[in-house]
Amino acid sequence: MLCPLATLSNTSVILPKSFYQRPTVEVAKDLLGKFLVREVEDGSVRKGMIVETEAYLGPEDLACHSSKGRTERTEVMFGPAGHAYIYLVYGMHYMFNIVTKAPGEAVLVRALQPLSVDSELNSEITKAPEDPRIAAGPGKLTAWLAVDKNLNSCDLVQKDKLWVEAGCKMNFEIEKGKRIGVDYAKEWAEKPLRFYIENNPAVSKVS
DNA sequence: CTCTCGATGTTCT
DNA sequence: GAACATCGAGAGG
């Protein structure tokens, strides 16, 4: 059990904008253990605990899209903190990022541990509802939550279609490593800007 | 376990 | 045209 009988109301408190109005690396680390929640048109809800993130540090960072300049695509990352930056890679996978304070910076959410949701009881049941690795990767996560470019730039501080909750307090160790899939970024590829929960089964890969 | 490869839409050169 | 913040399947050790 991750969070036994967590019916406490504080678990579903939405993270405020001030959470994202901080240095990107701090936000990336502090997002670990938080709950990402998606509600679709028919009212059904899916929820997962964030277990892996990466920090992208703006125009200087050769791995960050905003290093290409402020374009139509990267405009969201220069906008207000707490909004979603979503884009397509390899023609088939959407990546979900959260914009932080500094212009052009964001946090990529790379993996979730699925939580089952019983909305009748308003409780989090912590057994894995299905494959615990259903959202173990940035492309798998967006597929599981039905997140696509329609949600690009949406405000995650509003409880609408997609938001982040405080979750429950847990003790875990944070592991660091180089970011995945950005080997083209020269010295920026080597920086330890990937963060994940140690020994968590839903992390996409261990260093 | 490792490696290779194909799928496929957008953005940038 | 090339490159891409990926994934899963298949071949080979």
CSV table of N, CA and C in Angstrom, one decimal, chain A residues 44-206:
chain,number,residue,atom,x,y,z
A,44,SER,N,-15.2,10.3,-16.2
A,44,SER,CA,-14.3,9.3,-15.6
A,44,SER,C,-12.9,9.9,-15.3
A,45,VAL,N,-12.3,9.4,-14.3
A,45,VAL,CA,-11.1,10.0,-13.8
A,45,VAL,C,-10.0,8.9,-13.7
A,46,ARG,N,-8.8,9.4,-14.1
A,46,ARG,CA,-7.6,8.5,-13.9
A,46,ARG,C,-6.6,9.3,-13.2
A,47,LYS,N,-5.8,8.6,-12.3
A,47,LYS,CA,-4.9,9.3,-11.4
A,47,LYS,C,-3.6,8.5,-11.3
A,48,GLY,N,-2.5,9.1,-11.3
A,48,GLY,CA,-1.2,8.4,-11.1
A,48,GLY,C,-0.3,9.3,-10.3
A,49,MET,N,0.6,8.6,-9.6
A,49,MET,CA,1.6,9.3,-8.8
A,49,MET,C,2.8,9.5,-9.7
A,50,ILE,N,3.3,10.8,-9.7
A,50,ILE,CA,4.5,11.1,-10.5
A,50,ILE,C,5.7,10.5,-9.8
A,51,VAL,N,6.4,9.7,-10.6
A,51,VAL,CA,7.6,9.0,-10.1
A,51,VAL,C,8.9,9.3,-10.8
A,52,GLU,N,8.8,10.1,-11.9
A,52,GLU,CA,10.0,10.4,-12.7
A,52,GLU,C,9.8,11.7,-13.4
A,53,THR,N,10.8,12.6,-13.4
A,53,THR,CA,10.7,13.9,-14.1
A,53,THR,C,12.1,14.2,-14.6
A,54,GLU,N,12.0,15.2,-15.5
A,54,GLU,CA,13.3,15.8,-16.0
A,54,GLU,C,13.1,17.3,-16.1
A,55,ALA,N,14.2,18.0,-15.8
A,55,ALA,CA,14.2,19.5,-15.9
A,55,ALA,C,14.8,19.9,-17.2
A,56,TYR,N,14.2,20.9,-17.8
A,56,TYR,CA,14.7,21.5,-19.1
A,56,TYR,C,14.9,23.0,-18.9
A,57,LEU,N,16.1,23.4,-19.0
A,57,LEU,CA,16.5,24.7,-18.4
A,57,LEU,C,16.6,25.8,-19.4
A,58,GLY,N,15.8,25.9,-20.4
A,58,GLY,CA,15.6,27.1,-21.1
A,58,GLY,C,16.6,27.3,-22.3
A,59,PRO,N,16.7,28.5,-22.8
A,59,PRO,CA,17.4,28.8,-24.1
A,59,PRO,C,18.9,28.3,-24.0
A,60,GLU,N,19.5,28.3,-22.8
A,60,GLU,CA,20.9,27.9,-22.7
A,60,GLU,C,21.0,26.4,-22.9
A,61,ASP,N,20.0,25.7,-22.5
A,61,ASP,CA,20.0,24.2,-22.5
A,61,ASP,C,19.8,23.6,-23.9
A,62,LEU,N,20.8,23.0,-24.4
A,62,LEU,CA,20.7,22.5,-25.8
A,62,LEU,C,19.8,21.4,-26.0
A,63,ALA,N,19.3,20.8,-24.9
A,63,ALA,CA,18.3,19.7,-25.0
A,63,ALA,C,16.9,20.3,-24.9
A,64,CYS,N,16.8,21.5,-24.6
A,64,CYS,CA,15.5,22.1,-24.4
A,64,CYS,C,15.0,22.8,-25.7
A,65,HIS,N,13.8,22.6,-26.0
A,65,HIS,CA,13.2,23.1,-27.3
A,65,HIS,C,13.4,24.6,-27.4
A,66,SER,N,13.3,25.3,-26.3
A,66,SER,CA,13.4,26.8,-26.3
A,66,SER,C,14.8,27.2,-26.6
A,67,SER,N,15.8,26.3,-26.7
A,67,SER,CA,17.1,26.7,-27.2
A,67,SER,C,17.1,27.0,-28.7
A,68,LYS,N,16.1,26.6,-29.3
A,68,LYS,CA,15.9,27.0,-30.8
A,68,LYS,C,15.3,28.3,-30.9
A,69,GLY,N,14.9,28.9,-29.8
A,69,GLY,CA,14.3,30.3,-29.9
A,69,GLY,C,12.9,30.3,-29.5
A,70,ARG,N,12.3,31.5,-29.4
A,70,ARG,CA,10.9,31.6,-29.0
A,70,ARG,C,10.1,31.5,-30.3
A,71,THR,N,9.5,30.4,-30.6
A,71,THR,CA,8.7,30.1,-31.8
A,71,THR,C,7.3,29.8,-31.4
A,72,GLU,N,6.5,29.6,-32.4
A,72,GLU,CA,5.1,29.2,-32.1
A,72,GLU,C,5.0,28.0,-31.2
A,73,ARG,N,5.9,27.0,-31.5
A,73,ARG,CA,5.9,25.8,-30.8
A,73,ARG,C,6.3,26.0,-29.3
A,74,THR,N,7.3,26.8,-29.1
A,74,THR,CA,7.9,26.9,-27.7
A,74,THR,C,7.2,28.1,-26.9
A,75,GLU,N,6.3,28.8,-27.6
A,75,GLU,CA,5.7,30.0,-26.9
A,75,GLU,C,5.2,29.7,-25.5
A,76,VAL,N,4.6,28.5,-25.4
A,76,VAL,CA,4.0,28.2,-24.1
A,76,VAL,C,5.0,28.2,-22.9
A,77,MET,N,6.2,27.8,-23.3
A,77,MET,CA,7.2,27.7,-22.2
A,77,MET,C,7.7,29.1,-21.8
A,78,PHE,N,7.4,30.1,-22.6
A,78,PHE,CA,7.7,31.5,-22.2
A,78,PHE,C,6.5,32.1,-21.5
A,79,GLY,N,5.4,31.4,-21.3
A,79,GLY,CA,4.2,32.0,-20.7
A,79,GLY,C,4.2,31.7,-19.2
A,80,PRO,N,3.0,31.8,-18.6
A,80,PRO,CA,2.9,31.7,-17.1
A,80,PRO,C,3.2,30.2,-16.7
A,81,ALA,N,3.7,30.2,-15.4
A,81,ALA,CA,4.0,28.9,-14.8
A,81,ALA,C,2.7,28.1,-14.5
A,82,GLY,N,2.8,26.8,-14.5
A,82,GLY,CA,1.7,26.0,-14.1
A,82,GLY,C,0.8,25.6,-15.3
A,83,HIS,N,1.3,25.9,-16.5
A,83,HIS,CA,0.5,25.5,-17.7
A,83,HIS,C,1.2,24.3,-18.3
A,84,ALA,N,0.5,23.6,-19.2
A,84,ALA,CA,1.0,22.4,-19.8
A,84,ALA,C,1.7,22.7,-21.2
A,85,TYR,N,2.9,22.1,-21.4
A,85,TYR,CA,3.5,22.2,-22.7
A,85,TYR,C,3.5,20.8,-23.2
A,86,ILE,N,2.7,20.6,-24.3
A,86,ILE,CA,2.6,19.2,-24.9
A,86,ILE,C,2.9,19.2,-26.3
A,87,TYR,N,3.7,18.3,-26.8
A,87,TYR,CA,4.1,18.2,-28.2
A,87,TYR,C,4.3,16.7,-28.6
A,88,LEU,N,4.4,16.5,-29.9
A,88,LEU,CA,4.5,15.2,-30.4
A,88,LEU,C,5.9,14.9,-30.8
A,89,VAL,N,6.4,13.7,-30.5
A,89,VAL,CA,7.7,13.3,-31.0
A,89,VAL,C,7.6,12.0,-31.8
A,90,TYR,N,8.4,11.8,-32.7
A,90,TYR,CA,8.5,10.5,-33.5
A,90,TYR,C,7.2,10.2,-34.1
A,91,GLY,N,6.4,11.3,-34.4
A,91,GLY,CA,5.1,11.1,-35.1
A,91,GLY,C,4.0,10.3,-34.4
A,92,MET,N,4.3,10.0,-33.1
A,92,MET,CA,3.2,9.2,-32.4
A,92,MET,C,3.1,9.3,-30.9
A,93,HIS,N,4.1,9.9,-30.3
A,93,HIS,CA,4.0,10.0,-28.8
A,93,HIS,C,3.9,11.4,-28.3
A,94,TYR,N,2.9,11.7,-27.5
A,94,TYR,CA,2.9,13.1,-26.9
A,94,TYR,C,3.7,13.1,-25.6
A,95,MET,N,4.4,14.2,-25.4
A,95,MET,CA,5.2,14.5,-24.2
A,95,MET,C,4.4,15.5,-23.4
A,96,PHE,N,4.4,15.3,-22.1
A,96,PHE,CA,3.7,16.2,-21.2
A,96,PHE,C,4.7,16.9,-20.3
A,97,ASN,N,4.7,18.2,-20.4
A,97,ASN,CA,5.6,19.1,-19.5
A,97,ASN,C,4.8,20.1,-18.8
A,98,ILE,N,5.4,20.6,-17.7
A,98,ILE,CA,4.8,21.7,-16.9
A,98,ILE,C,5.7,22.9,-16.9
A,99,VAL,N,5.2,24.0,-17.3
A,99,VAL,CA,6.0,25.2,-17.4
A,99,VAL,C,6.3,25.7,-16.0
A,100,THR,N,7.5,26.2,-15.8
A,100,THR,CA,7.9,26.8,-14.5
A,100,THR,C,8.2,28.3,-14.7
A,101,LYS,N,8.8,28.8,-13.6
A,101,LYS,CA,8.9,30.3,-13.6
A,101,LYS,C,9.8,30.9,-14.6
A,102,ALA,N,11.0,30.4,-14.8
A,102,ALA,CA,12.0,31.0,-15.7
A,102,ALA,C,11.5,30.9,-17.1
A,103,PRO,N,11.7,32.0,-17.9
A,103,PRO,CA,11.2,31.9,-19.3
A,103,PRO,C,11.9,30.8,-20.1
A,104,GLY,N,11.0,30.0,-20.8
A,104,GLY,CA,11.5,28.9,-21.6
A,104,GLY,C,11.8,27.6,-20.9
A,105,GLU,N,11.5,27.5,-19.6
A,105,GLU,CA,11.9,26.3,-18.9
A,105,GLU,C,10.6,25.5,-18.6
A,106,ALA,N,10.8,24.2,-18.4
A,106,ALA,CA,9.7,23.3,-18.1
A,106,ALA,C,10.2,22.0,-17.5
A,107,VAL,N,9.3,21.3,-16.9
A,107,VAL,CA,9.6,19.9,-16.3
A,107,VAL,C,8.8,18.9,-17.2
A,108,LEU,N,9.6,17.9,-17.7
A,108,LEU,CA,9.0,16.8,-18.4
A,108,LEU,C,8.6,15.7,-17.4
A,109,VAL,N,7.3,15.3,-17.4
A,109,VAL,CA,6.8,14.2,-16.5
A,109,VAL,C,7.0,12.9,-17.3
A,110,ARG,N,7.8,12.0,-16.8
A,110,ARG,CA,8.2,10.9,-17.6
A,110,ARG,C,7.5,9.6,-17.2
A,111,ALA,N,7.0,9.5,-16.0
A,111,ALA,CA,6.4,8.3,-15.5
A,111,ALA,C,5.4,8.4,-14.4
A,112,LEU,N,4.4,7.6,-14.4
A,112,LEU,CA,3.4,7.6,-13.3
A,112,LEU,C,3.2,6.2,-12.8
A,113,GLN,N,3.0,6.1,-11.5
A,113,GLN,CA,2.5,4.9,-10.9
A,113,GLN,C,1.0,4.9,-10.8
A,114,PRO,N,0.3,4.1,-11.6
A,114,PRO,CA,-1.2,4.2,-11.6
A,114,PRO,C,-1.8,4.0,-10.2
A,115,LEU,N,-2.8,4.8,-10.0
A,115,LEU,CA,-3.6,4.6,-8.7
A,115,LEU,C,-5.1,4.3,-9.2
A,116,SER,N,-5.7,3.4,-8.5
A,116,SER,CA,-7.1,3.3,-8.9
A,116,SER,C,-8.0,4.3,-8.1
A,117,VAL,N,-9.0,4.6,-8.7
A,117,VAL,CA,-9.8,5.7,-8.2
A,117,VAL,C,-11.3,5.2,-8.0
A,118,ASP,N,-11.8,5.4,-6.8
A,118,ASP,CA,-13.2,5.1,-6.5
A,118,ASP,C,-13.9,6.5,-6.2
A,119,SER,N,-14.5,7.0,-7.2
A,119,SER,CA,-15.0,8.4,-7.0
A,119,SER,C,-16.3,8.3,-6.1
A,120,GLU,N,-16.9,7.2,-6.0
A,120,GLU,CA,-18.1,7.1,-5.1
A,120,GLU,C,-17.7,7.3,-3.7
A,121,LEU,N,-16.6,6.7,-3.3
A,121,LEU,CA,-16.1,6.8,-2.0
A,121,LEU,C,-15.1,7.9,-1.8
A,122,ASN,N,-14.8,8.6,-2.9
A,122,ASN,CA,-13.8,9.7,-2.8
A,122,ASN,C,-12.6,9.2,-2.1
A,123,SER,N,-12.1,8.1,-2.5
A,123,SER,CA,-10.9,7.6,-1.9
A,123,SER,C,-9.9,7.1,-2.9
A,124,GLU,N,-8.7,7.1,-2.5
A,124,GLU,CA,-7.6,6.5,-3.4
A,124,GLU,C,-7.4,5.1,-2.9
A,125,ILE,N,-7.6,4.1,-3.7
A,125,ILE,CA,-7.3,2.8,-3.4
A,125,ILE,C,-5.9,2.5,-4.0
A,126,THR,N,-5.0,2.0,-3.3
A,126,THR,CA,-3.6,2.0,-3.8
A,126,THR,C,-3.2,0.7,-4.5
A,127,LYS,N,-4.0,-0.2,-4.6
A,127,LYS,CA,-3.6,-1.4,-5.4
A,127,LYS,C,-3.5,-1.0,-6.8
A,128,ALA,N,-2.5,-1.6,-7.5
A,128,ALA,CA,-2.4,-1.3,-9.0
A,128,ALA,C,-3.6,-1.8,-9.7
A,129,PRO,N,-4.3,-1.1,-10.4
A,129,PRO,CA,-5.6,-1.5,-11.1
A,129,PRO,C,-5.2,-2.4,-12.3
A,130,GLU,N,-4.0,-2.3,-12.8
A,130,GLU,CA,-3.7,-3.1,-14.0
A,130,GLU,C,-2.2,-3.2,-14.0
A,131,ASP,N,-1.6,-3.2,-15.2
A,131,ASP,CA,-0.2,-3.2,-15.3
A,131,ASP,C,0.5,-2.0,-14.6
A,132,PRO,N,1.3,-2.3,-13.6
A,132,PRO,CA,1.9,-1.2,-12.9
A,132,PRO,C,2.8,-0.3,-13.8
A,133,ARG,N,3.2,-0.9,-15.0
A,133,ARG,CA,4.0,-0.1,-15.9
A,133,ARG,C,3.3,0.5,-17.1
A,134,ILE,N,2.0,0.6,-16.9
A,134,ILE,CA,1.1,1.1,-18.0
A,134,ILE,C,1.5,2.6,-18.3
A,135,ALA,N,2.1,3.3,-17.3
A,135,ALA,CA,2.4,4.7,-17.6
A,135,ALA,C,3.9,4.9,-17.3
A,136,ALA,N,4.7,3.9,-17.5
A,136,ALA,CA,6.2,3.9,-17.2
A,136,ALA,C,7.0,4.4,-18.4
A,137,GLY,N,6.8,5.7,-18.7
A,137,GLY,CA,7.5,6.3,-19.9
A,137,GLY,C,6.6,7.5,-20.3
A,138,PRO,N,7.3,8.5,-20.9
A,138,PRO,CA,6.6,9.7,-21.2
A,138,PRO,C,5.5,9.5,-22.3
A,139,GLY,N,5.7,8.6,-23.2
A,139,GLY,CA,4.7,8.4,-24.2
A,139,GLY,C,3.6,7.5,-23.7
A,140,LYS,N,3.9,6.6,-22.8
A,140,LYS,CA,2.9,5.7,-22.3
A,140,LYS,C,2.0,6.4,-21.3
A,141,LEU,N,2.6,7.4,-20.6
A,141,LEU,CA,1.8,8.2,-19.7
A,141,LEU,C,0.7,9.0,-20.4
A,142,THR,N,1.1,9.6,-21.4
A,142,THR,CA,0.1,10.5,-22.1
A,142,THR,C,-1.0,9.6,-22.8
A,143,ALA,N,-0.6,8.4,-23.3
A,143,ALA,CA,-1.6,7.5,-23.9
A,143,ALA,C,-2.5,7.0,-22.8
A,144,TRP,N,-2.0,6.7,-21.6
A,144,TRP,CA,-2.9,6.2,-20.6
A,144,TRP,C,-3.9,7.2,-20.1
A,145,LEU,N,-3.5,8.5,-20.1
A,145,LEU,CA,-4.3,9.5,-19.6
A,145,LEU,C,-5.1,10.2,-20.7
A,146,ALA,N,-5.0,9.7,-21.9
A,146,ALA,CA,-5.6,10.4,-23.1
A,146,ALA,C,-5.3,11.9,-23.1
A,147,VAL,N,-4.0,12.2,-23.0
A,147,VAL,CA,-3.5,13.5,-23.1
A,147,VAL,C,-2.9,13.7,-24.5
A,148,ASP,N,-3.4,14.8,-25.2
A,148,ASP,CA,-2.8,15.0,-26.5
A,148,ASP,C,-2.7,16.6,-26.7
A,149,LYS,N,-2.4,17.0,-27.9
A,149,LYS,CA,-2.1,18.4,-28.1
A,149,LYS,C,-3.3,19.3,-27.9
A,150,ASN,N,-4.5,18.7,-27.8
A,150,ASN,CA,-5.6,19.6,-27.5
A,150,ASN,C,-5.5,20.2,-26.1
A,151,LEU,N,-4.7,19.6,-25.2
A,151,LEU,CA,-4.5,20.1,-23.9
A,151,LEU,C,-3.2,21.0,-23.8
A,152,ASN,N,-2.6,21.2,-24.9
A,152,ASN,CA,-1.4,22.1,-24.9
A,152,ASN,C,-1.8,23.4,-24.3
A,153,SER,N,-1.0,24.0,-23.5
A,153,SER,CA,-1.2,25.3,-22.8
A,153,SER,C,-2.3,25.4,-21.8
A,154,CYS,N,-2.9,24.3,-21.5
A,154,CYS,CA,-4.0,24.3,-20.5
A,154,CYS,C,-3.4,24.6,-19.1
A,155,ASP,N,-4.2,25.3,-18.3
A,155,ASP,CA,-3.8,25.7,-16.9
A,155,ASP,C,-4.0,24.5,-15.9
A,156,LEU,N,-2.9,24.0,-15.4
A,156,LEU,CA,-3.0,22.9,-14.5
A,156,LEU,C,-3.4,23.3,-13.1
A,157,VAL,N,-3.5,24.6,-12.8
A,157,VAL,CA,-3.9,25.0,-11.5
A,157,VAL,C,-5.4,25.1,-11.4
A,158,GLN,N,-6.1,25.0,-12.5
A,158,GLN,CA,-7.6,24.9,-12.5
A,158,GLN,C,-8.0,23.4,-12.5
A,159,LYS,N,-9.0,23.1,-11.7
A,159,LYS,CA,-9.5,21.7,-11.7
A,159,LYS,C,-10.5,21.5,-12.8
A,160,ASP,N,-9.9,21.2,-14.0
A,160,ASP,CA,-10.7,21.1,-15.2
A,160,ASP,C,-10.6,19.8,-15.8
A,161,LYS,N,-9.7,19.6,-16.8
A,161,LYS,CA,-9.5,18.4,-17.5
A,161,LYS,C,-8.2,17.7,-17.0
A,162,LEU,N,-7.3,18.4,-16.5
A,162,LEU,CA,-6.0,17.9,-16.1
A,162,LEU,C,-5.5,18.8,-15.0
A,163,TRP,N,-5.0,18.2,-13.8
A,163,TRP,CA,-4.5,19.0,-12.7
A,163,TRP,C,-3.6,18.1,-11.9
A,164,VAL,N,-2.9,18.7,-10.9
A,164,VAL,CA,-2.0,18.0,-10.1
A,164,VAL,C,-2.4,18.2,-8.6
A,165,GLU,N,-2.5,17.1,-7.9
A,165,GLU,CA,-2.8,17.2,-6.5
A,165,GLU,C,-1.6,16.9,-5.6
A,166,ALA,N,-1.8,17.4,-4.3
A,166,ALA,CA,-0.6,17.3,-3.4
A,166,ALA,C,-0.3,15.8,-3.0
A,167,GLY,N,-1.3,14.9,-3.1
A,167,GLY,CA,-1.0,13.6,-2.8
A,167,GLY,C,-0.8,13.4,-1.3
A,168,CYS,N,-0.1,12.3,-0.9
A,168,CYS,CA,0.1,12.1,0.5
A,168,CYS,C,1.6,12.1,0.8
A,169,LYS,N,1.9,12.5,2.0
A,169,LYS,CA,3.3,12.6,2.3
A,169,LYS,C,3.9,11.2,2.4
A,170,MET,N,5.0,11.1,1.7
A,170,MET,CA,5.7,9.8,1.7
A,170,MET,C,7.2,10.0,1.9
A,171,ASN,N,7.8,9.0,2.4
A,171,ASN,CA,9.3,9.1,2.5
A,171,ASN,C,9.8,8.2,1.3
A,172,PHE,N,10.7,8.8,0.6
A,172,PHE,CA,11.4,8.1,-0.5
A,172,PHE,C,12.7,8.8,-0.8
A,173,GLU,N,13.6,8.1,-1.4
A,173,GLU,CA,14.9,8.6,-1.8
A,173,GLU,C,14.7,9.1,-3.3
A,174,ILE,N,15.4,10.2,-3.6
A,174,ILE,CA,15.4,10.7,-5.0
A,174,ILE,C,16.7,10.3,-5.6
A,175,GLU,N,16.5,9.6,-6.7
A,175,GLU,CA,17.7,9.2,-7.5
A,175,GLU,C,17.9,10.2,-8.7
A,176,LYS,N,19.1,10.4,-9.1
A,176,LYS,CA,19.4,11.4,-10.2
A,176,LYS,C,20.1,10.7,-11.3
A,177,GLY,N,20.0,11.2,-12.5
A,177,GLY,CA,20.8,10.7,-13.6
A,177,GLY,C,20.7,11.6,-14.8
A,178,LYS,N,21.4,11.3,-15.9
A,178,LYS,CA,21.3,12.1,-17.1
A,178,LYS,C,20.0,11.9,-17.8
A,179,ARG,N,19.6,12.9,-18.5
A,179,ARG,CA,18.3,12.8,-19.2
A,179,ARG,C,18.3,11.8,-20.3
A,180,ILE,N,17.2,11.3,-20.6
A,180,ILE,CA,17.1,10.2,-21.6
A,180,ILE,C,16.7,10.8,-23.0
A,181,GLY,N,17.4,10.3,-24.0
A,181,GLY,CA,17.1,10.6,-25.4
A,181,GLY,C,17.5,12.0,-25.9
A,182,VAL,N,18.5,12.6,-25.2
A,182,VAL,CA,19.0,13.9,-25.6
A,182,VAL,C,20.5,13.9,-25.8
A,183,ASP,N,21.0,12.8,-26.3
A,183,ASP,CA,22.5,12.7,-26.4
A,183,ASP,C,23.1,13.7,-27.4
A,184,TYR,N,22.2,14.3,-28.3
A,184,TYR,CA,22.7,15.3,-29.2
A,184,TYR,C,23.1,16.6,-28.5
A,185,ALA,N,22.7,16.8,-27.3
A,185,ALA,CA,22.8,18.1,-26.6
A,185,ALA,C,24.2,18.4,-26.0
A,186,LYS,N,25.2,17.7,-26.5
A,186,LYS,CA,26.6,18.0,-26.1
A,186,LYS,C,26.7,17.9,-24.5
A,187,GLU,N,27.4,18.9,-23.9
A,187,GLU,CA,27.6,18.8,-22.5
A,187,GLU,C,26.3,18.8,-21.7
A,188,TRP,N,25.3,19.4,-22.3
A,188,TRP,CA,24.0,19.4,-21.5
A,188,TRP,C,23.4,18.0,-21.4
A,189,ALA,N,23.8,17.1,-22.3
A,189,ALA,CA,23.3,15.7,-22.2
A,189,ALA,C,23.7,15.0,-20.9
A,190,GLU,N,24.9,15.5,-20.4
A,190,GLU,CA,25.5,14.7,-19.3
A,190,GLU,C,25.0,15.2,-17.9
A,191,LYS,N,24.3,16.4,-17.9
A,191,LYS,CA,23.9,16.9,-16.6
A,191,LYS,C,22.9,16.1,-15.9
A,192,PRO,N,23.0,16.0,-14.6
A,192,PRO,CA,22.0,15.1,-13.8
A,192,PRO,C,20.7,15.8,-13.6
A,193,LEU,N,19.9,15.9,-14.6
A,193,LEU,CA,18.6,16.7,-14.6
A,193,LEU,C,17.4,15.7,-14.6
A,194,ARG,N,17.6,14.5,-14.5
A,194,ARG,CA,16.5,13.5,-14.4
A,194,ARG,C,16.4,13.1,-12.9
A,195,PHE,N,15.2,13.0,-12.4
A,195,PHE,CA,14.9,12.7,-11.1
A,195,PHE,C,13.9,11.6,-11.0
A,196,TYR,N,14.1,10.6,-10.1
A,196,TYR,CA,13.1,9.6,-10.0
A,196,TYR,C,13.1,8.9,-8.6
A,197,ILE,N,12.0,8.3,-8.3
A,197,ILE,CA,11.9,7.7,-6.9
A,197,ILE,C,12.6,6.4,-6.9
A,198,GLU,N,13.5,6.2,-6.0
A,198,GLU,CA,14.3,5.0,-5.9
A,198,GLU,C,13.4,3.8,-5.7
A,199,ASN,N,13.7,2.7,-6.4
A,199,ASN,CA,13.1,1.4,-6.3
A,199,ASN,C,11.6,1.4,-6.6
A,200,ASN,N,11.1,2.4,-7.3
A,200,ASN,CA,9.7,2.4,-7.7
A,200,ASN,C,9.5,1.7,-9.0
A,201,PRO,N,8.5,0.7,-9.0
A,201,PRO,CA,8.4,-0.1,-10.2
A,201,PRO,C,7.9,0.6,-11.4
A,202,ALA,N,7.4,1.8,-11.3
A,202,ALA,CA,6.9,2.5,-12.5
A,202,ALA,C,7.9,3.4,-13.2
A,203,VAL,N,9.1,3.5,-12.7
A,203,VAL,CA,10.1,4.3,-13.3
A,203,VAL,C,10.4,3.7,-14.7
A,204,SER,N,10.6,4.6,-15.7
A,204,SER,CA,10.8,4.0,-17.0
A,204,SER,C,12.1,3.2,-17.2
A,205,LYS,N,13.2,3.7,-16.7
A,205,LYS,CA,14.4,2.9,-16.6
A,205,LYS,C,15.3,3.4,-15.6
A,206,VAL,N,16.1,2.5,-15.0
A,206,VAL,CA,17.1,2.9,-14.0
A,206,VAL,C,18.4,3.2,-14.7
